[in-house]
Coordinates of C-alpha atoms and ligand atoms in Angstrom, one line a residue:
M1 CA 56.3 11.5 -0.2
F2 CA 53.0 11.6 1.4
N3 CA 50.4 12.2 -1.1
N4 CA 50.7 10.0 -4.6
R5 CA 47.0 9.7 -4.5
V6 CA 44.8 9.6 -7.7
K7 CA 41.6 12.0 -8.0
I8 CA 38.4 10.0 -7.9
S9 CA 37.1 11.9 -10.8
H10 CA 40.1 10.9 -12.8
L11 CA 40.2 7.2 -11.4
L12 CA 36.5 6.7 -12.8
T13 CA 37.8 7.6 -16.4
W14 CA 40.2 4.4 -16.5
E15 CA 39.6 1.3 -17.5
P16 CA 39.8 -1.3 -14.8
A17 CA 43.0 -3.2 -15.2
Q18 CA 44.4 -4.7 -11.8
Q19 CA 46.1 -1.4 -11.6
E20 CA 47.4 -0.4 -8.5
V21 CA 46.2 2.7 -7.3
T22 CA 46.0 5.1 -4.1
V23 CA 43.2 7.3 -2.8
M24 CA 42.4 9.5 -0.5
G25 CA 39.1 11.0 1.2
W26 CA 36.3 11.1 3.4
V27 CA 33.5 8.0 4.0
R28 CA 30.0 8.7 3.1
T29 CA 28.6 5.5 4.0
F30 CA 29.9 1.6 4.9
R31 CA 27.9 -1.2 3.9
N32 CA 27.5 -4.5 5.2
N33 CA 31.4 -4.1 6.6
Q34 CA 32.5 -4.6 3.1
F35 CA 31.4 -1.6 0.8
I36 CA 32.5 2.1 1.7
A37 CA 31.6 4.5 -0.3
L38 CA 34.5 7.2 -0.6
N39 CA 34.2 10.6 -1.6
D40 CA 37.2 12.9 -2.1
G41 CA 35.5 16.0 -3.4
S42 CA 36.5 16.0 -7.1
T43 CA 33.0 14.3 -8.3
N44 CA 29.7 13.5 -6.5
T45 CA 30.2 10.1 -7.5
N46 CA 31.7 7.9 -5.0
L47 CA 34.3 5.4 -5.5
Q48 CA 33.4 1.9 -4.1
V49 CA 36.3 0.3 -2.2
V50 CA 35.7 -3.4 -1.2
V51 CA 36.6 -4.9 2.2
E52 CA 37.4 -8.5 2.0
L53 CA 35.3 -10.2 4.8
G54 CA 38.2 -10.9 7.5
Q55 CA 40.2 -8.6 6.3
L56 CA 40.3 -5.9 9.2
D57 CA 39.6 -6.8 12.5
D58 CA 36.1 -5.5 14.2
A59 CA 37.6 -2.3 16.2
F60 CA 39.0 -1.1 13.1
L61 CA 35.8 -1.7 11.0
K62 CA 33.9 0.3 13.9
R63 CA 36.3 3.3 12.7
I64 CA 35.1 3.5 9.4
T65 CA 32.5 5.7 9.9
T66 CA 30.8 8.8 7.9
S67 CA 33.3 11.6 7.8
A68 CA 36.2 9.7 8.6
A69 CA 39.1 10.2 6.3
L70 CA 41.0 7.4 4.8
K71 CA 43.8 6.8 2.9
V72 CA 43.2 3.5 0.5
T73 CA 45.7 1.3 -1.4
G74 CA 44.4 -1.3 -3.6
T75 CA 43.8 -2.4 -7.0
V76 CA 41.5 -1.1 -9.8
I77 CA 38.9 -3.9 -11.0
P78 CA 35.4 -3.9 -12.6
S79 CA 32.9 -3.5 -10.6
Q80 CA 30.9 -6.8 -9.7
G81 CA 27.8 -4.6 -8.5
K82 CA 25.8 -2.5 -10.8
G83 CA 25.7 1.4 -10.9
Q84 CA 29.5 1.8 -11.4
K85 CA 32.1 0.4 -14.1
L86 CA 34.9 -0.4 -11.5
E87 CA 35.9 -0.5 -7.8
I88 CA 38.8 -0.8 -5.5
K89 CA 39.6 -4.2 -3.8
A90 CA 41.3 -2.5 -0.8
A91 CA 45.0 -4.0 -0.2
A92 CA 45.9 -1.4 2.5
I93 CA 43.5 0.9 4.8
E94 CA 44.6 4.0 6.9
I95 CA 42.6 5.9 9.2
L96 CA 43.8 9.4 8.7
G97 CA 41.2 11.2 10.8
D98 CA 38.3 9.4 13.1
S99 CA 34.8 11.1 12.8
D100 CA 32.8 10.3 15.8
P101 CA 29.0 9.1 14.7
E102 CA 27.4 10.1 17.8
K103 CA 28.7 13.7 17.4
Y104 CA 29.0 14.2 13.7
P105 CA 26.4 16.3 12.9
L106 CA 25.2 15.5 9.2
Q107 CA 23.5 11.8 8.7
P108 CA 23.9 9.8 5.4
K109 CA 20.4 11.3 4.4
K110 CA 18.7 14.4 2.9
H111 CA 19.2 17.5 5.0
S112 CA 17.5 20.6 4.7
L113 CA 19.3 23.4 3.1
E114 CA 18.0 25.7 6.2
F115 CA 20.3 23.2 8.5
L116 CA 23.0 23.1 6.4
R117 CA 23.2 26.8 6.4
E118 CA 23.5 26.3 10.1
K119 CA 26.4 23.7 9.6
A120 CA 27.7 25.7 7.0
H121 CA 31.3 24.3 7.9
L122 CA 30.5 20.9 6.9
R123 CA 27.9 21.6 3.8
F124 CA 30.8 20.9 1.4
R125 CA 30.3 17.3 2.2
T126 CA 26.9 17.1 1.0
N127 CA 26.3 16.4 -2.9
T128 CA 24.2 19.8 -3.3
F129 CA 26.8 22.3 -1.9
A130 CA 29.9 20.1 -3.4
S131 CA 28.0 20.7 -7.0
V132 CA 27.3 24.2 -6.0
F133 CA 31.0 25.3 -5.2
R134 CA 32.9 23.3 -8.0
I135 CA 30.1 25.3 -10.5
R136 CA 31.2 28.6 -8.7
H137 CA 34.5 27.8 -9.0
S138 CA 34.3 27.3 -12.8
L139 CA 32.1 30.1 -13.2
A140 CA 35.2 32.5 -11.9
F141 CA 37.5 31.0 -14.0
A142 CA 35.5 31.5 -16.9
V143 CA 35.0 35.2 -16.1
H144 CA 38.8 35.4 -16.2
Q145 CA 39.0 33.4 -19.1
F146 CA 36.4 35.5 -21.5
F147 CA 38.3 38.7 -20.4
N148 CA 41.6 37.5 -20.8
E149 CA 40.5 36.4 -24.3
R150 CA 39.4 39.6 -25.2
G151 CA 42.4 41.8 -24.0
F152 CA 40.7 42.9 -20.7
L153 CA 43.2 43.9 -17.9
Y154 CA 42.3 42.5 -14.5
L155 CA 42.6 46.0 -12.0
H156 CA 42.9 45.0 -8.2
T157 CA 40.7 48.2 -6.9
P158 CA 41.0 48.9 -3.0
I159 CA 38.6 47.0 -0.6
I160 CA 39.0 50.2 2.0
T161 CA 38.0 53.3 0.5
A162 CA 37.0 57.0 1.4
S163 CA 34.3 57.4 -1.2
D164 CA 31.2 56.0 -1.8
A165 CA 31.0 54.8 -5.1
E166 CA 26.8 54.1 -5.5
G167 CA 26.3 57.7 -3.2
A168 CA 23.7 55.3 -1.5
G169 CA 25.0 55.7 1.8
E170 CA 25.3 52.2 2.5
M171 CA 28.7 51.3 3.8
F172 CA 30.6 49.7 6.6
R173 CA 32.8 51.8 8.5
V174 CA 36.7 50.8 8.9
T175 CA 38.2 52.3 12.0
T176 CA 40.7 51.5 14.7
L177 CA 39.4 54.6 16.9
P178 CA 37.6 53.3 20.2
F179 CA 34.1 53.6 20.0
D180 CA 33.7 54.3 23.7
H181 CA 35.7 57.1 23.8
P182 CA 36.6 58.4 20.4
P183 CA 38.5 61.8 19.9
R184 CA 36.2 64.3 19.2
L185 CA 36.1 68.1 17.8
E186 CA 35.4 71.2 19.6
D187 CA 31.9 70.7 17.8
G188 CA 31.3 67.6 19.5
S189 CA 31.8 65.5 16.2
I190 CA 34.2 62.6 15.9
N191 CA 38.0 63.5 14.9
F192 CA 38.9 61.5 12.1
K193 CA 42.2 63.0 11.6
E194 CA 43.3 60.9 14.7
D195 CA 42.0 57.7 12.6
F196 CA 44.4 55.0 10.8
F197 CA 44.1 56.5 7.4
G198 CA 43.5 60.4 8.8
R199 CA 40.0 60.6 7.6
S200 CA 37.1 58.4 7.6
T201 CA 36.9 55.5 5.4
N202 CA 34.9 52.5 4.5
L203 CA 34.5 49.2 3.1
T204 CA 34.1 49.6 -1.2
V205 CA 30.2 49.4 -2.4
S206 CA 32.1 48.9 -6.0
G207 CA 35.1 49.1 -7.6
Q208 CA 34.0 51.2 -10.6
L209 CA 35.2 54.4 -9.8
E210 CA 38.5 53.1 -9.7
G211 CA 37.8 50.9 -12.6
E212 CA 37.1 54.2 -14.6
L213 CA 40.7 55.5 -13.5
G214 CA 42.2 52.4 -15.5
A215 CA 39.5 52.1 -18.5
T216 CA 40.5 55.6 -19.3
A217 CA 44.5 54.5 -19.5
F218 CA 44.4 50.8 -20.3
G219 CA 41.1 50.9 -22.3
D220 CA 39.2 47.7 -21.0
I221 CA 39.6 46.6 -17.5
Y222 CA 37.5 44.2 -15.2
T223 CA 37.5 44.0 -11.4
F224 CA 36.5 40.9 -9.7
G225 CA 36.5 41.2 -5.9
P226 CA 34.2 41.2 -2.7
T227 CA 31.9 44.5 -2.1
F228 CA 30.3 45.0 0.7
R229 CA 26.8 46.8 1.3
A230 CA 25.3 47.6 4.9
E231 CA 21.7 47.6 3.3
N232 CA 19.2 45.8 6.0
S233 CA 18.0 43.7 3.3
N234 CA 16.9 39.8 4.5
T235 CA 15.7 38.7 1.3
T236 CA 17.2 35.6 -0.6
R237 CA 18.8 38.2 -2.7
H238 CA 20.5 40.0 -0.9
L239 CA 24.1 40.0 0.6
A240 CA 26.3 42.4 3.0
E241 CA 29.4 40.8 1.4
F242 CA 29.2 39.6 -2.0
W243 CA 31.6 39.1 -4.9
M244 CA 31.5 41.5 -8.1
I245 CA 32.5 41.8 -11.5
E246 CA 33.1 44.9 -13.2
P247 CA 34.1 45.8 -16.7
E248 CA 34.6 49.1 -18.0
M249 CA 35.6 50.1 -21.1
A250 CA 36.7 53.1 -23.0
F251 CA 35.1 54.0 -26.5
Y252 CA 32.1 52.2 -25.6
D253 CA 28.2 53.6 -25.4
L254 CA 25.3 52.0 -23.8
E255 CA 24.9 49.5 -27.0
D256 CA 28.4 48.4 -26.5
N257 CA 28.2 47.8 -23.2
M258 CA 24.8 45.9 -23.5
N259 CA 27.0 43.7 -26.4
L260 CA 29.5 42.8 -24.4
A261 CA 27.2 42.2 -21.1
E262 CA 25.1 39.7 -23.1
A263 CA 28.0 37.9 -24.7
F264 CA 29.4 37.5 -21.2
I265 CA 26.6 36.2 -19.6
K266 CA 26.4 33.3 -22.5
Y267 CA 30.2 32.8 -22.3
I268 CA 30.3 31.9 -18.4
I269 CA 26.9 29.9 -19.0
G270 CA 28.5 27.9 -22.0
Y271 CA 31.5 27.2 -20.0
V272 CA 29.8 25.6 -17.2
M273 CA 27.5 23.8 -19.2
K274 CA 30.4 22.2 -21.3
H275 CA 32.8 21.2 -18.2
N276 CA 30.8 20.8 -15.3
R277 CA 27.7 18.7 -16.7
E278 CA 27.4 16.4 -14.2
D279 CA 27.0 19.0 -11.6
I280 CA 24.8 20.8 -13.4
E281 CA 22.6 17.7 -14.2
F282 CA 22.6 16.6 -10.4
L283 CA 21.4 19.9 -9.4
A284 CA 18.6 19.9 -12.4
G285 CA 17.5 17.0 -10.7
R286 CA 17.5 18.0 -7.4
L287 CA 15.4 21.1 -8.7
A288 CA 13.1 18.5 -10.6
E289 CA 12.6 17.0 -7.3
E290 CA 12.0 20.2 -5.2
E291 CA 9.4 21.4 -8.0
K292 CA 7.4 18.2 -7.7
Q293 CA 6.3 19.6 -4.1
L294 CA 5.1 23.1 -5.7
P295 CA 1.8 23.1 -6.8
A296 CA 1.6 23.2 -10.6
D297 CA 1.1 27.0 -11.2
K298 CA 4.1 27.5 -9.6
R299 CA 6.7 25.1 -11.3
S300 CA 9.0 26.5 -13.8
E301 CA 8.1 25.5 -17.2
L302 CA 11.6 24.7 -18.0
G303 CA 14.3 22.5 -16.3
L304 CA 17.3 23.7 -15.3
V305 CA 19.4 22.2 -18.4
E306 CA 16.7 23.7 -20.7
K307 CA 16.6 27.0 -19.3
L308 CA 20.3 27.4 -19.5
E309 CA 20.1 26.1 -23.1
F310 CA 17.6 28.3 -23.6
V311 CA 19.5 31.4 -22.6
L312 CA 22.6 30.5 -24.7
N313 CA 20.9 30.4 -27.9
N314 CA 18.4 33.3 -27.6
D315 CA 18.6 37.0 -27.8
F316 CA 18.0 38.9 -24.6
E317 CA 15.0 41.1 -25.0
R318 CA 16.0 44.9 -25.0
I319 CA 13.5 47.2 -23.8
T320 CA 13.4 50.8 -22.4
Y321 CA 12.3 51.9 -18.8
T322 CA 9.5 53.6 -20.3
E323 CA 8.6 50.7 -22.6
A324 CA 8.3 48.6 -19.5
I325 CA 6.6 50.6 -17.4
D326 CA 3.8 50.5 -20.0
I327 CA 3.9 46.8 -20.3
L328 CA 3.2 46.8 -16.4
L329 CA 0.5 49.4 -17.0
Q330 CA -1.1 47.4 -19.7
S331 CA -0.7 43.8 -18.0
P332 CA -3.6 41.5 -16.6
A333 CA -1.2 41.5 -12.9
Y334 CA -1.8 45.4 -12.6
K335 CA -5.4 45.3 -14.0
K336 CA -6.5 42.4 -11.5
K337 CA -4.2 44.7 -8.6
K338 CA -1.8 42.0 -8.0
F339 CA 1.3 44.4 -7.9
Q340 CA 1.6 45.2 -4.1
Y341 CA 3.9 48.1 -4.9
E342 CA 2.9 51.3 -7.4
V343 CA 3.4 51.5 -11.0
K344 CA 4.3 54.6 -13.0
W345 CA 6.4 56.2 -14.8
G346 CA 9.5 57.4 -12.4
V347 CA 9.3 54.7 -9.7
D348 CA 11.8 52.1 -9.0
M349 CA 10.9 48.8 -10.2
Q350 CA 10.1 46.8 -7.4
S351 CA 11.2 42.9 -8.1
E352 CA 7.7 41.5 -8.7
H353 CA 7.6 43.9 -11.6
E354 CA 11.3 42.9 -12.8
R355 CA 9.7 39.3 -12.5
Y356 CA 6.7 39.9 -14.1
L357 CA 8.6 41.4 -17.3
V358 CA 11.1 38.4 -17.2
E359 CA 8.8 35.7 -16.2
K360 CA 5.2 36.2 -17.2
H361 CA 5.7 38.7 -20.3
F362 CA 8.9 37.7 -21.9
K363 CA 10.3 34.5 -20.4
K364 CA 13.7 35.3 -21.2
P365 CA 16.3 37.7 -20.1
V366 CA 15.7 41.1 -20.4
I367 CA 17.5 44.4 -20.8
V368 CA 16.0 47.1 -20.1
T369 CA 17.6 50.6 -20.5
N370 CA 17.3 54.7 -20.0
Y371 CA 16.0 54.8 -16.9
P372 CA 14.8 58.0 -14.9
K373 CA 17.6 60.1 -13.9
D374 CA 16.4 60.5 -10.2
I375 CA 16.5 57.0 -9.3
K376 CA 19.9 56.1 -10.4
S377 CA 23.9 57.1 -10.0
F378 CA 25.6 60.3 -10.4
Y379 CA 27.9 58.9 -12.5
M380 CA 25.5 57.7 -15.4
R381 CA 25.5 59.9 -18.9
L382 CA 22.5 62.2 -19.0
N383 CA 20.5 61.9 -22.3
E384 CA 19.2 64.5 -24.5
D385 CA 15.8 64.2 -23.0
N386 CA 17.3 65.5 -19.6
K387 CA 15.0 63.2 -18.1
T388 CA 16.9 59.6 -18.2
V389 CA 20.2 58.3 -18.0
A390 CA 21.9 56.1 -20.5
A391 CA 21.7 53.0 -17.4
M392 CA 20.9 49.2 -18.5
D393 CA 19.9 46.7 -15.8
I394 CA 19.7 42.9 -17.2
L395 CA 17.1 41.2 -15.4
A396 CA 16.9 37.3 -15.4
P397 CA 13.8 34.8 -14.6
G398 CA 13.9 34.0 -11.3
I399 CA 16.3 36.2 -9.8
G400 CA 15.4 39.7 -11.1
E401 CA 18.2 42.0 -11.3
I402 CA 21.7 40.0 -12.0
V403 CA 23.5 43.0 -14.0
G404 CA 23.6 47.0 -13.2
G405 CA 25.5 49.0 -15.6
S406 CA 25.4 52.6 -17.8
Q407 CA 27.4 54.2 -20.0
R408 CA 29.2 57.1 -18.1
E409 CA 29.2 60.9 -17.7
E410 CA 32.1 61.8 -19.7
R411 CA 31.3 65.6 -20.1
L412 CA 33.0 67.3 -16.8
D413 CA 30.4 70.5 -16.8
V414 CA 27.1 67.9 -16.8
L415 CA 28.8 65.5 -14.4
E416 CA 29.9 68.4 -11.8
A417 CA 25.8 69.7 -11.8
R418 CA 24.7 66.2 -11.4
M419 CA 26.8 65.6 -8.3
K420 CA 26.1 69.2 -6.9
D421 CA 22.3 68.2 -7.6
M422 CA 22.2 64.9 -5.9
G423 CA 24.9 66.2 -2.9
I424 CA 27.7 64.5 -3.8
P425 CA 31.0 65.7 -2.5
A426 CA 32.9 66.6 -5.6
D427 CA 36.0 67.6 -3.4
E428 CA 36.7 64.2 -2.2
L429 CA 36.4 63.0 -5.9
W430 CA 38.9 65.1 -7.4
W431 CA 40.6 62.7 -8.7
Y432 CA 37.6 60.7 -10.4
L433 CA 37.0 63.9 -11.8
D434 CA 40.2 64.6 -13.3
T435 CA 39.7 61.5 -15.8
R436 CA 37.1 64.1 -17.4
R437 CA 39.7 67.1 -17.4
F438 CA 42.1 65.2 -19.3
G439 CA 41.5 63.0 -22.3
T440 CA 37.9 62.3 -21.4
V441 CA 36.3 59.8 -23.7
P442 CA 32.7 57.9 -23.8
H443 CA 33.0 54.8 -21.6
A444 CA 31.1 52.4 -20.1
G445 CA 30.7 49.5 -18.2
F446 CA 28.9 47.3 -15.4
G447 CA 28.4 45.0 -12.5
L448 CA 27.6 41.7 -12.8
G449 CA 26.3 40.5 -9.2
F450 CA 28.5 36.9 -9.1
E451 CA 26.5 35.3 -6.4
R452 CA 23.1 36.2 -8.6
M453 CA 24.9 34.4 -11.3
V454 CA 25.7 31.3 -9.4
L455 CA 22.0 31.3 -8.1
F456 CA 21.1 31.5 -11.5
V457 CA 23.3 29.0 -13.1
T458 CA 22.7 26.2 -10.6
G459 CA 19.0 26.8 -9.9
M460 CA 19.6 27.5 -6.3
S461 CA 16.9 29.6 -4.7
N462 CA 18.6 31.3 -1.5
I463 CA 21.8 33.4 -2.0
R464 CA 23.2 32.2 1.3
D465 CA 23.4 28.8 -0.4
V466 CA 25.8 29.9 -3.1
I467 CA 28.5 31.6 -1.4
A468 CA 30.9 29.6 1.1
F469 CA 30.1 31.7 4.2
P470 CA 27.2 34.4 3.9
R471 CA 27.1 37.4 5.9
T472 CA 23.9 38.9 6.4
P473 CA 22.1 40.9 8.8
K474 CA 22.5 39.7 12.1
S475 CA 24.6 36.4 10.9
A476 CA 28.3 36.2 10.1
E477 CA 29.3 32.7 11.6
F478 CA 32.3 30.6 10.5
Ligands
LIG1 O1 23.3 48.1 -9.7 P1 24.6 47.7 -8.8 O2 24.4 48.4 -7.5 O3 25.8 48.5 -9.7 C1 27.3 48.9 -9.2 O4 27.6 48.5 -7.8 C2 27.8 49.8 -10.4 N1 29.4 50.1 -9.4 C3 28.3 48.7 -11.6 C4 29.1 49.1 -12.4 O5 28.3 49.9 -13.3 N2 30.1 48.9 -12.6 O6 25.1 46.5 -8.4 C5 25.8 45.3 -9.3 C6 24.8 44.0 -9.4 C7 23.7 44.0 -9.1 O7 22.8 44.0 -10.5 C8 23.4 42.9 -8.5 O8 23.6 41.9 -9.3 C9 24.6 42.7 -7.6 O9 25.7 43.6 -8.0 N3 24.2 43.1 -6.1 C10 24.0 42.4 -5.0 N4 24.4 41.0 -4.9 C11 24.1 40.5 -3.7 N5 23.8 41.2 -2.7 C12 23.4 42.5 -2.9 N6 23.1 43.3 -1.4 C13 23.7 43.2 -4.2 N7 23.7 44.4 -4.3 C14 23.9 44.3 -5.9
LIG2 MG1 21.3 48.0 -9.4

């Protein structure tokens, strides 16, 4: 057996009593030819491995370099130095993999996040990214636990689809046709009958439509998978490939939907606050350092831990779109012409407006409901005023929109009329419309952008830093 190692996170909970132990990991630093700081990714706290002077020859010592991989066997002893309870007195060290210090791109010093984005294949070996990705893992686990506890069924919706769930036309095409000489019809258009699926297909923008098929049989389902959008948005909040969680519930109206979304967000935040305390505190410290560089008026009022606790302990504000527009029109920011984009009933709120509402006006997460029908998707339930739909967006401080959802239009005639108005091809969505033909029920759902949630919880500021290998316009390295 090769692997009988103890993980460092576990070892650090032991009482040192001369136990013999084997650890494996990567060298962070090596001081005075004596003290190795070893990290195995289970925690940011390095394990100190002490080498006795004269124990190893010079040629071997030279190979103990940053990021070299080691297997160390030794005894657990109380630490002589400050800063740690225990350390390992090395009996045997094996170098599993060398790391040439002339070529290894990361130095044991602070690198900028921009620099590390270029080195995304190695950035997990830094404390910041190690914390971010351990938290991301825990959030994903908490998502499944939340829904499992409530009897939701995890439905795997397809990645390749022939429909545009959002009707926004922001899709990546999937094809095996040769693009230099694709087969054409007589009128010159491309003949997709000859394509792999015998029709035109794309990567999914959302699993919702298939999710609705599940909800109208199982009652409560959720999806959790990658979604793809070919929108050319080069911002700190947009990815071309992102992960989305989409619960869909039969026998739910808009209010039930909001209650679930709020409980869900609080649950997953509460989970990481409990299980990832060390990483949250590390990132809180990082953020506080970063904010010191900012002018006083740009700094957050709350630290990361206080912000998360505040969200856990307070109700989200709930307002209608119409109320939101009124607040914006009354705001000092509007009166002083501080908004770049127009504010009036009917416009899609821009991120500057959303951030004003959550960061300046309410200072907490806000759920905005009942948007004008013209700026929302075809499947949202039309309200009695005939002008608005039963939509809800959740806006979070520092992020903007984190959740988008709605009660769905369950009335076949109203849905068909809406689709016609909006130019959505009803014949291609015959299977979706069948749910409204056979046992239709009031139902609702929402989508939580997973990376935006990770941004919120980690206090990171660029979405490229919370997904392992970001896909953005003009960028798909690694
Ligand atoms: O508001 P959206 O477009 O809603 C839907 O896709 C619905 N089908 C959801 C549903 O009701 N089942 O997207 C939902 C969320 C947004 O609120 C945002 O958090 C995230 O997905 N999102 C993105 N995240 C990163 N990059 C992008 N390009 C994103 N577009 C949306
Ligand atoms: Mg949206």
